[in-house]
PDB file of C-alpha atoms in Angstrom:
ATOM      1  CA  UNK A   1      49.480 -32.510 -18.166  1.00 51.00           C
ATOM      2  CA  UNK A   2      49.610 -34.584 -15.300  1.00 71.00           C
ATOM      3  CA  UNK A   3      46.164 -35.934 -13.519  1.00 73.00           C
ATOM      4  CA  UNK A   4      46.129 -34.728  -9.953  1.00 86.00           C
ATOM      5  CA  UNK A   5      43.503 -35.061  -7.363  1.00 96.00           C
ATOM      6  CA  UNK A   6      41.758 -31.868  -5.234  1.00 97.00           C
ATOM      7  CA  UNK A   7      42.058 -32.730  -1.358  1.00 97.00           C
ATOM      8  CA  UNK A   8      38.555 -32.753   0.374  1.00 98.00           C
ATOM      9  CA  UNK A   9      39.116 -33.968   3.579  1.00 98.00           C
ATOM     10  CA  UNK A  10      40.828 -35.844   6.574  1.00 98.00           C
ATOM     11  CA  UNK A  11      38.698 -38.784   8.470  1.00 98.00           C
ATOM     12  CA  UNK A  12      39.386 -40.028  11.729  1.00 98.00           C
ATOM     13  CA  UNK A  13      38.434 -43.426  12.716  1.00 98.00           C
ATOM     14  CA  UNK A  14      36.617 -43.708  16.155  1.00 98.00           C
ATOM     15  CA  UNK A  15      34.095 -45.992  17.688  1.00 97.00           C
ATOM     16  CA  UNK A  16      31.723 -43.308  18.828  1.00 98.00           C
ATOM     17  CA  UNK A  17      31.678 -40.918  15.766  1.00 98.00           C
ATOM     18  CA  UNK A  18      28.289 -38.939  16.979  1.00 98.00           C
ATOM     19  CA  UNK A  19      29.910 -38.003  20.672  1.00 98.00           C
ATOM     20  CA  UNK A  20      33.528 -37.295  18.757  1.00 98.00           C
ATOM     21  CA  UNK A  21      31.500 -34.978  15.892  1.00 98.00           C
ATOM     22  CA  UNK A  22      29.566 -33.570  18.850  1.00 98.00           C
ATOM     23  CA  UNK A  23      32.956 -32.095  20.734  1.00 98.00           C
ATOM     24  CA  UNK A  24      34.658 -31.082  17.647  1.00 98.00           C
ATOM     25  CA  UNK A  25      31.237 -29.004  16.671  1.00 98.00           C
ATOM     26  CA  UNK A  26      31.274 -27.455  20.101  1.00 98.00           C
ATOM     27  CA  UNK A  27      34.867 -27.136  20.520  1.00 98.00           C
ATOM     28  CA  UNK A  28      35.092 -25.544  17.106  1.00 98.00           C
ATOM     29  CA  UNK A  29      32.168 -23.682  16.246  1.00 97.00           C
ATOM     30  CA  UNK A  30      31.602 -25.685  13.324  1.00 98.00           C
ATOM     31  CA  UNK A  31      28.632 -27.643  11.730  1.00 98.00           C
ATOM     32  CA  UNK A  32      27.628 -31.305  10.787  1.00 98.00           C
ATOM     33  CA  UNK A  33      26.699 -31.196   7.519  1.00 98.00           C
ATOM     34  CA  UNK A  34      26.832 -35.226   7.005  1.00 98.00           C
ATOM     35  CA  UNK A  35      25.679 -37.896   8.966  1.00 98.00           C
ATOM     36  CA  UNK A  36      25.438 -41.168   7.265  1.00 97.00           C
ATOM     37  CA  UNK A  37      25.371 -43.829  10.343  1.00 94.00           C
ATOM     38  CA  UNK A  38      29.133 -44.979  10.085  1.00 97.00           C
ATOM     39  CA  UNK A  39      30.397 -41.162   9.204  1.00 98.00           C
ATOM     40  CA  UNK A  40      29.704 -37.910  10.055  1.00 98.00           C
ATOM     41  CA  UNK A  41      30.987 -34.807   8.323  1.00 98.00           C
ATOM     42  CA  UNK A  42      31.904 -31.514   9.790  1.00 98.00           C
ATOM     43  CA  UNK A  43      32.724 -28.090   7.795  1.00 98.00           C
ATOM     44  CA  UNK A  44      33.956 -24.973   8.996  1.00 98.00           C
ATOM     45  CA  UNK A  45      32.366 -21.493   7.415  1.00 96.00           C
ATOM     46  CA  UNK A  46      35.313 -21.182   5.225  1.00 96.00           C
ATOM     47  CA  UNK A  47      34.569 -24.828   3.811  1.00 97.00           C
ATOM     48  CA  UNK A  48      36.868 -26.507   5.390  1.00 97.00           C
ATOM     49  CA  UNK A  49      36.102 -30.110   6.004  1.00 98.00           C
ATOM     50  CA  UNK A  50      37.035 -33.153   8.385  1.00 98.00           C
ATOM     51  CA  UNK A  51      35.194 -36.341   9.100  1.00 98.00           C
ATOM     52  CA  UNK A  52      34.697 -39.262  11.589  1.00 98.00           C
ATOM     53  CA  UNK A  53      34.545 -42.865  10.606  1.00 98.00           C
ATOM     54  CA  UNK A  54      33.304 -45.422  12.375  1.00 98.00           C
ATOM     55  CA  UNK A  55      35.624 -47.760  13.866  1.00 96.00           C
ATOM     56  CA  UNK A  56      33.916 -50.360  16.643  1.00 94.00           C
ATOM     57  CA  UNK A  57      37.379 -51.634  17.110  1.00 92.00           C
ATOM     58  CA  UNK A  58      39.739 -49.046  17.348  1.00 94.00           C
ATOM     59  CA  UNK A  59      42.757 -48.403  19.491  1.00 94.00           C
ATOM     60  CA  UNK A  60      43.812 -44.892  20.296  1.00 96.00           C
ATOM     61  CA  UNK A  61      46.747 -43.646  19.944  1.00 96.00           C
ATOM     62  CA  UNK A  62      49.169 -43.509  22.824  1.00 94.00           C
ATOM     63  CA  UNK A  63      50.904 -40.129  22.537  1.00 95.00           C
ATOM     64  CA  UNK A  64      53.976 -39.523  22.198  1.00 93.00           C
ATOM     65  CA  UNK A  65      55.341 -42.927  21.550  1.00 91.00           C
ATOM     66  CA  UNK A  66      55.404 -44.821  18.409  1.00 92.00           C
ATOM     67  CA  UNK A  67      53.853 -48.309  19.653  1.00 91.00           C
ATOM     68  CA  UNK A  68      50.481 -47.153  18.712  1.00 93.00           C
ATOM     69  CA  UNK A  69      51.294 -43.693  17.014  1.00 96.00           C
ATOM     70  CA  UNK A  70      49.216 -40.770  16.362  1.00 97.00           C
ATOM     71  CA  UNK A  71      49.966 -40.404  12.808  1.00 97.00           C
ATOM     72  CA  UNK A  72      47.661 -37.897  12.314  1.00 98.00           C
ATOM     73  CA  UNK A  73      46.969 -34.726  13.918  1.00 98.00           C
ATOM     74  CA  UNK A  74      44.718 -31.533  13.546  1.00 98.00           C
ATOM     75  CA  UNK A  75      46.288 -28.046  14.059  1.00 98.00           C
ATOM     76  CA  UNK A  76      43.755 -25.640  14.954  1.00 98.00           C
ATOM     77  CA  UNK A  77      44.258 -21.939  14.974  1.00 98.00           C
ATOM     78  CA  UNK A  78      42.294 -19.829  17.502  1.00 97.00           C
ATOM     79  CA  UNK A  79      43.162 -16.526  19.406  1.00 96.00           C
ATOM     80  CA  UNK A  80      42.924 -17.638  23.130  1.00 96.00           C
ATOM     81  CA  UNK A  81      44.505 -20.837  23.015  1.00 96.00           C
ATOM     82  CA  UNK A  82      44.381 -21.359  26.941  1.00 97.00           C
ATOM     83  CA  UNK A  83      40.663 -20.514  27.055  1.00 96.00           C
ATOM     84  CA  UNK A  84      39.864 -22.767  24.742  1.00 97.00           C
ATOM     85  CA  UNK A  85      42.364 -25.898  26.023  1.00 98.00           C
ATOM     86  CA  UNK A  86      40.018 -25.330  29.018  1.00 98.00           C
ATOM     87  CA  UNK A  87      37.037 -25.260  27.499  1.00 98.00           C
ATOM     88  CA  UNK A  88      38.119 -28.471  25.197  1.00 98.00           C
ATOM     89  CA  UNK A  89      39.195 -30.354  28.569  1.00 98.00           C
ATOM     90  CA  UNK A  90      35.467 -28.899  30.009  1.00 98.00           C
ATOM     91  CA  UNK A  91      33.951 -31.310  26.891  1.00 98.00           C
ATOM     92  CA  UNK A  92      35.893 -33.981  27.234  1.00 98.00           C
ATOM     93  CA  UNK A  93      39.743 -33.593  25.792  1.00 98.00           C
ATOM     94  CA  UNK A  94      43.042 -34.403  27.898  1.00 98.00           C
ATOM     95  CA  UNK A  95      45.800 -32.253  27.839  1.00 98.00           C
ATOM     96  CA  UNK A  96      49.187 -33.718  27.221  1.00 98.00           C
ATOM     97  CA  UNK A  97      51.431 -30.743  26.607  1.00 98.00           C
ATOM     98  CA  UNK A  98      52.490 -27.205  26.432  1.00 97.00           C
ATOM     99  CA  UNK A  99      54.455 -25.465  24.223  1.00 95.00           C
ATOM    100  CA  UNK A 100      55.628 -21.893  23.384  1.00 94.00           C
ATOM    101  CA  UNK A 101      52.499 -20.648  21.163  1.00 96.00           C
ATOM    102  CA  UNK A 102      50.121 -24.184  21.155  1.00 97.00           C
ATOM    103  CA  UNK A 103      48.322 -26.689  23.837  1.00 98.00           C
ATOM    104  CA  UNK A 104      48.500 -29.985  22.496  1.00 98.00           C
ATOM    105  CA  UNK A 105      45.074 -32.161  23.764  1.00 98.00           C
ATOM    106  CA  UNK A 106      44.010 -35.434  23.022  1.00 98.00           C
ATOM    107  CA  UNK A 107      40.434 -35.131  22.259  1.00 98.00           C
ATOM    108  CA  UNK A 108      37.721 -38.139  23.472  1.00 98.00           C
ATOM    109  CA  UNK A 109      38.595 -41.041  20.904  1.00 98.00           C
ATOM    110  CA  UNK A 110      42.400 -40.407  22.074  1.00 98.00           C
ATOM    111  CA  UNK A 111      43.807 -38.552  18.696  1.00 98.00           C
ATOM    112  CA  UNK A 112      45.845 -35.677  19.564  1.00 98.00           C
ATOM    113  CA  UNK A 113      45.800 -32.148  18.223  1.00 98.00           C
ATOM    114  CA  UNK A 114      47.020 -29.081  18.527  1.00 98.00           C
ATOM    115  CA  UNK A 115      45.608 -25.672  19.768  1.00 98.00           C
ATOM    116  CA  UNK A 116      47.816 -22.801  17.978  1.00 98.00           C
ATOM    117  CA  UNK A 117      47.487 -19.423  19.160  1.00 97.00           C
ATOM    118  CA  UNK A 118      46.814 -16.839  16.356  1.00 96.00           C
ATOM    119  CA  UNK A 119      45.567 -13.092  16.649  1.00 94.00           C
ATOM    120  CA  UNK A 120      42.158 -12.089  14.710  1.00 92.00           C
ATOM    121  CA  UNK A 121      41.071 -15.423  14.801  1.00 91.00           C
ATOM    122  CA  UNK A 122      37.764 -14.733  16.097  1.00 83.00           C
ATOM    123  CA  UNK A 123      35.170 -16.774  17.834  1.00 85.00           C
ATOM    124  CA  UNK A 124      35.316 -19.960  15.600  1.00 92.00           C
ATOM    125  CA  UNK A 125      38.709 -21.928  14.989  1.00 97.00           C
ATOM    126  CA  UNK A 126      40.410 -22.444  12.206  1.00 97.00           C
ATOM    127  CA  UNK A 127      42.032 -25.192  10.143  1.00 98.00           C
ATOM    128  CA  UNK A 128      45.479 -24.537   9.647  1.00 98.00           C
ATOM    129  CA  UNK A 129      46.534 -27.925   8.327  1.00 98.00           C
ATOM    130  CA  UNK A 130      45.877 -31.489   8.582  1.00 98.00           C
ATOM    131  CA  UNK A 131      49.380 -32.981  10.016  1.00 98.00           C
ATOM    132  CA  UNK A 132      51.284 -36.063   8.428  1.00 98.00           C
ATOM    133  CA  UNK A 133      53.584 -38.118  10.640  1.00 98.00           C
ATOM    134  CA  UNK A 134      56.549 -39.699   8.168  1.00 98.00           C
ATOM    135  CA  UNK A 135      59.739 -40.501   8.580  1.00 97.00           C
ATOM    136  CA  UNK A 136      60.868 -38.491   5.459  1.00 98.00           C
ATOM    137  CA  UNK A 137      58.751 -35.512   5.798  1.00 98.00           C
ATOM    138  CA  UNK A 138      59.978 -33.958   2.697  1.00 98.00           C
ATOM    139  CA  UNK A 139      59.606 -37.350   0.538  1.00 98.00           C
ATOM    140  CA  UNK A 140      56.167 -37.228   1.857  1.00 98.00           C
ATOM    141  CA  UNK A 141      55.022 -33.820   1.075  1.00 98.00           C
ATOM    142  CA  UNK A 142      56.584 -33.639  -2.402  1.00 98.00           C
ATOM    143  CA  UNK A 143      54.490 -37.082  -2.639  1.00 98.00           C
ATOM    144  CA  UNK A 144      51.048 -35.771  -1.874  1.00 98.00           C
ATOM    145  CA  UNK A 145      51.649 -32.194  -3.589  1.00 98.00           C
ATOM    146  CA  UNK A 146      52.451 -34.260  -7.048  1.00 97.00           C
ATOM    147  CA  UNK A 147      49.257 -36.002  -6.406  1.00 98.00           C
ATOM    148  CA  UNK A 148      47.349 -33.355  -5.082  1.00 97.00           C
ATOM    149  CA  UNK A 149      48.462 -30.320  -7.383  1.00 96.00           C
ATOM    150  CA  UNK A 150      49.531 -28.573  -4.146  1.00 97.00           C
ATOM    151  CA  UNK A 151      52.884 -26.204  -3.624  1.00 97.00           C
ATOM    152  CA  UNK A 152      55.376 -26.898  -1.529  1.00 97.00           C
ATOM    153  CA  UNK A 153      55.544 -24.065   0.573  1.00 98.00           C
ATOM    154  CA  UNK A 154      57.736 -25.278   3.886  1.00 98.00           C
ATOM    155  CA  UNK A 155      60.589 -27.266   4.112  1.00 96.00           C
ATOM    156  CA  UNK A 156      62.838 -27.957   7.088  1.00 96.00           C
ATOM    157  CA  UNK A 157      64.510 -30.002   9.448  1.00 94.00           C
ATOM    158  CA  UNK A 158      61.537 -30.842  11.348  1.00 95.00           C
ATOM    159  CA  UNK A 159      58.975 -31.334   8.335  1.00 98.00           C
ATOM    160  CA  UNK A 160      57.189 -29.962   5.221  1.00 98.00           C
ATOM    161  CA  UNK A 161      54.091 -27.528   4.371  1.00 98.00           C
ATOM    162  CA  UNK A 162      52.119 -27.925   1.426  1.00 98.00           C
ATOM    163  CA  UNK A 163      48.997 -25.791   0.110  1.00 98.00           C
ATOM    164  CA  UNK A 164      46.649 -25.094  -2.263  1.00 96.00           C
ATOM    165  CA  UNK A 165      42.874 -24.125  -3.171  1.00 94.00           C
ATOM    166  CA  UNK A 166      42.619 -22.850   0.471  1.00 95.00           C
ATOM    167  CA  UNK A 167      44.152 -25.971   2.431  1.00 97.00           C
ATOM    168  CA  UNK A 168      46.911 -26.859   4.014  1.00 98.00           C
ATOM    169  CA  UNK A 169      48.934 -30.187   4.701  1.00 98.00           C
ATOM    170  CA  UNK A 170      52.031 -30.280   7.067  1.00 98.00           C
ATOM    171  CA  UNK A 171      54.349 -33.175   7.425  1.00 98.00           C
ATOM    172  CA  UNK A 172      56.041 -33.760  10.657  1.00 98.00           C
ATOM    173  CA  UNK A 173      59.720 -35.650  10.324  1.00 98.00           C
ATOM    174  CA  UNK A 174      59.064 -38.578  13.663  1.00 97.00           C
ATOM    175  CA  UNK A 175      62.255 -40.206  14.390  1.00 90.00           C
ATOM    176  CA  UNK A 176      61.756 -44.192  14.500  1.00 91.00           C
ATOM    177  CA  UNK A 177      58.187 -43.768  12.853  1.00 95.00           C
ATOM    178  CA  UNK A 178      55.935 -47.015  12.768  1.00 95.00           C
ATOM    179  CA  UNK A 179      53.277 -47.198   9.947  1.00 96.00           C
ATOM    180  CA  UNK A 180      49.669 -48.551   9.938  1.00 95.00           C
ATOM    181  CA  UNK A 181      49.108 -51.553   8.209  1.00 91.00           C
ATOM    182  CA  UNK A 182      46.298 -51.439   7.326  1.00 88.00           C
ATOM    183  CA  UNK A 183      43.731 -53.592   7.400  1.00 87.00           C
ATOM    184  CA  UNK A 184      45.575 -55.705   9.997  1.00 88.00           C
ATOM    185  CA  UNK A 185      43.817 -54.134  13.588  1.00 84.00           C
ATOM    186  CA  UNK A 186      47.073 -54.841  15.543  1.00 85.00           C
ATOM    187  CA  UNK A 187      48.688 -51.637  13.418  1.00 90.00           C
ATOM    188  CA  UNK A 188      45.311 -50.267  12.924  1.00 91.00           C
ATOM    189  CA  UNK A 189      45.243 -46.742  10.761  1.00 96.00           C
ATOM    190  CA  UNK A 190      44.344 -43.473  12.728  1.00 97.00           C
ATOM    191  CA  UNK A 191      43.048 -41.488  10.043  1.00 98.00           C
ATOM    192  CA  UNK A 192      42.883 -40.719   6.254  1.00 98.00           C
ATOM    193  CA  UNK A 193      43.150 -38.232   3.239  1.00 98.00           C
ATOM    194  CA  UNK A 194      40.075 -38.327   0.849  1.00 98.00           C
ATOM    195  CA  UNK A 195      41.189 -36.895  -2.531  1.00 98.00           C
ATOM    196  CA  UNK A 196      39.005 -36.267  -5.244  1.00 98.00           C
ATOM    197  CA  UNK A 197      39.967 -37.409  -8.396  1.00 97.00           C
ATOM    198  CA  UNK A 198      37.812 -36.805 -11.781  1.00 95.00           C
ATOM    199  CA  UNK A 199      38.423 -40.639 -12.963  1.00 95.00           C
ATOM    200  CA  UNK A 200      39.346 -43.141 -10.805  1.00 95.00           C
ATOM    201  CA  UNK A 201      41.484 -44.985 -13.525  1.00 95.00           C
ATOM    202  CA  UNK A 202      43.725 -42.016 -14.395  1.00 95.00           C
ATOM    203  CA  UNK A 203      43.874 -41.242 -10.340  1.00 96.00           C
ATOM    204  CA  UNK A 204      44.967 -44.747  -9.828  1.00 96.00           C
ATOM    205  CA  UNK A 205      47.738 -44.786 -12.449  1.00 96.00           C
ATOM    206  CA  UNK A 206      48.630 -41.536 -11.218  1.00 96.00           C
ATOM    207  CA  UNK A 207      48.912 -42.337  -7.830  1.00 97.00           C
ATOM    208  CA  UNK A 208      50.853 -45.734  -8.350  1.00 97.00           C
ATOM    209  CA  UNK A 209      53.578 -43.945 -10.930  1.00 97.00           C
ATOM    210  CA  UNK A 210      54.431 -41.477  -7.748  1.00 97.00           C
ATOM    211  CA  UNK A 211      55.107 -44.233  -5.216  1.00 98.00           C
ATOM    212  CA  UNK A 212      51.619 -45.160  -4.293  1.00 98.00           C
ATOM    213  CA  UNK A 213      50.447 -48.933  -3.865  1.00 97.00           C
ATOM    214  CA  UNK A 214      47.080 -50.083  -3.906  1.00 97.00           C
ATOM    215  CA  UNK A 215      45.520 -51.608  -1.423  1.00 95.00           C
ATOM    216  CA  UNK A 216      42.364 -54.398  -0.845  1.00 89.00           C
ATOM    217  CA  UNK A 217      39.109 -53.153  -1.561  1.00 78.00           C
ATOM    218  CA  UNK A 218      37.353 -52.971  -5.023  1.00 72.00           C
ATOM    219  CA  UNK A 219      34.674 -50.319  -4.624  1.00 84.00           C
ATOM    220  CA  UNK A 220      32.487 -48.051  -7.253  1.00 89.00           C
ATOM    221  CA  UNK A 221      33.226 -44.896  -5.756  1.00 94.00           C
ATOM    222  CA  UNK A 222      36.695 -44.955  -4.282  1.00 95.00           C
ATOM    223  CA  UNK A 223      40.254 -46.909  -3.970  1.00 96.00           C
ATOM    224  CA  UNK A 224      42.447 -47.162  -1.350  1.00 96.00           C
ATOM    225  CA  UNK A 225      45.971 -46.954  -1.670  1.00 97.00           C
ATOM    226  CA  UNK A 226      48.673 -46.605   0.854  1.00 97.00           C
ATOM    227  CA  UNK A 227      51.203 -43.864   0.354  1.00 98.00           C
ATOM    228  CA  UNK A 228      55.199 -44.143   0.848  1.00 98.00           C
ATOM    229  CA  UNK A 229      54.960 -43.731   4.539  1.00 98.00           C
ATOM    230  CA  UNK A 230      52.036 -46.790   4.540  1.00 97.00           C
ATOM    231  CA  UNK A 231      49.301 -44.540   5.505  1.00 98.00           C
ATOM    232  CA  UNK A 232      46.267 -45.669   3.596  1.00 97.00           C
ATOM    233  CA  UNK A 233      44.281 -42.899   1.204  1.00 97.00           C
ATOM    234  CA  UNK A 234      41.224 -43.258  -0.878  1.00 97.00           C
ATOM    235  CA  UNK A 235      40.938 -41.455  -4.295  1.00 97.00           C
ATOM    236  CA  UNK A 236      37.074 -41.087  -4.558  1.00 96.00           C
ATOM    237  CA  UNK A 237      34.656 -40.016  -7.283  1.00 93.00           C
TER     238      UNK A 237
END
């Protein structure tokens, strides 16, 4: 049987993590339940997770273009999206776009994300998915469900849902994508997937046999690894 890793979370990099926890937590309705100087964790009542890391040097995005790319997004579900693109904007978000059934907002650090209207909601949002950019959305997905022991449950033209244990992770096809390269802070990443893995050995052989390659860093606890798209991961333990 294959090794695969459980997802745990998404971590945005930003130079003020306390003031971007602090609007996601009001925004959201969710709680800081880690808060470690140079990251700060978040969780939503169902147990959904995201984090902030701390970046002193990082460059926003620049929405919509591909010069300095979003890469990453968070799709939240609530039931009065316009109330709460105003109340977002109220803490501190720009708005950048409507669409049919979504706001899209780019929230105090600069990283975008996405307001999705969706009845019985109730009073505190919802994670519907962390959001990939690639340029094969498809290739991506099938990537990170392999790793991830996730089902592909979406795949189209414009991208590629894949779920499991409660979470979701949707990968948006971007025409002309640009990747991170990270380290190097002229491409800087925007974000990251933490995955869980039971032995870091296994993970990493895992991970490298599905298109994976490792990157600098030789730590206890984790690895990081870019994936086919050159966004950089960590399997921890």
């Amino acid at each position: 049987m294959a090794v695969t890793g459980r997802l745990e979370l998404a971590a945005f990099d930003a130079p003020d993590i306390s003031g971007l926890a602090e609007f996601y937590t009001a925004l959201t309705g969710w709680q800081t339940v880690r808060d470690v100087g140079d990251w700060i964790t978040i969780r939503a009542s169902d147990g959904q997770e995201i984090a902030f890391q701390k970046a002193p040097d990082h460059v926003a995005p620049r929405w919509p273009g591909q010069e300095l790319p979003q890469q990453f997004h968070l799709d939240l579900f609530i039931e009065d999206h316009e109330a709460a693109a105003k109340r977002a904007e109220e803490l501190g978000a720009t708005r950048l776009a409507d669409g049919p059934h979504w706001i899209t907002l780019a929230d105090p650090a600069g990283h975008p994300f996405d307001l999705c209207r969706k009845d019985g909601v109730g009073p505190e949002m919802t994670l519907f998915a962390v959001t990939i950019d690639a340029p094969d959305a498809v290739g991506l997905a099938r990537f990170y469900a392999a790793l991830m022991g996730m089902e592909m449950t979406y795949e189209g033209p414009e991208g590629a849902l894949i779920a499991g244990d409660g979470k979701s992770v949707m990968f948006q096809q971007v025409a002309e994508y640009t990747p991170p390269r990270w380290p190097d802070p002229a491409a800087p990443q925007q974000a990251h997937l933490d995955i869980l893995v039971d032995d870091l050995d296994a993970g990493e052989a895992r991970a490298l046999e599905l298109g994976a390659t490792r990157l600098p860093g030789d730590e206890k606890t984790f690895r990081v690894f870019a994936d086919p798209a050159g966004h950089p991961f960590c399997l921890t333990s």
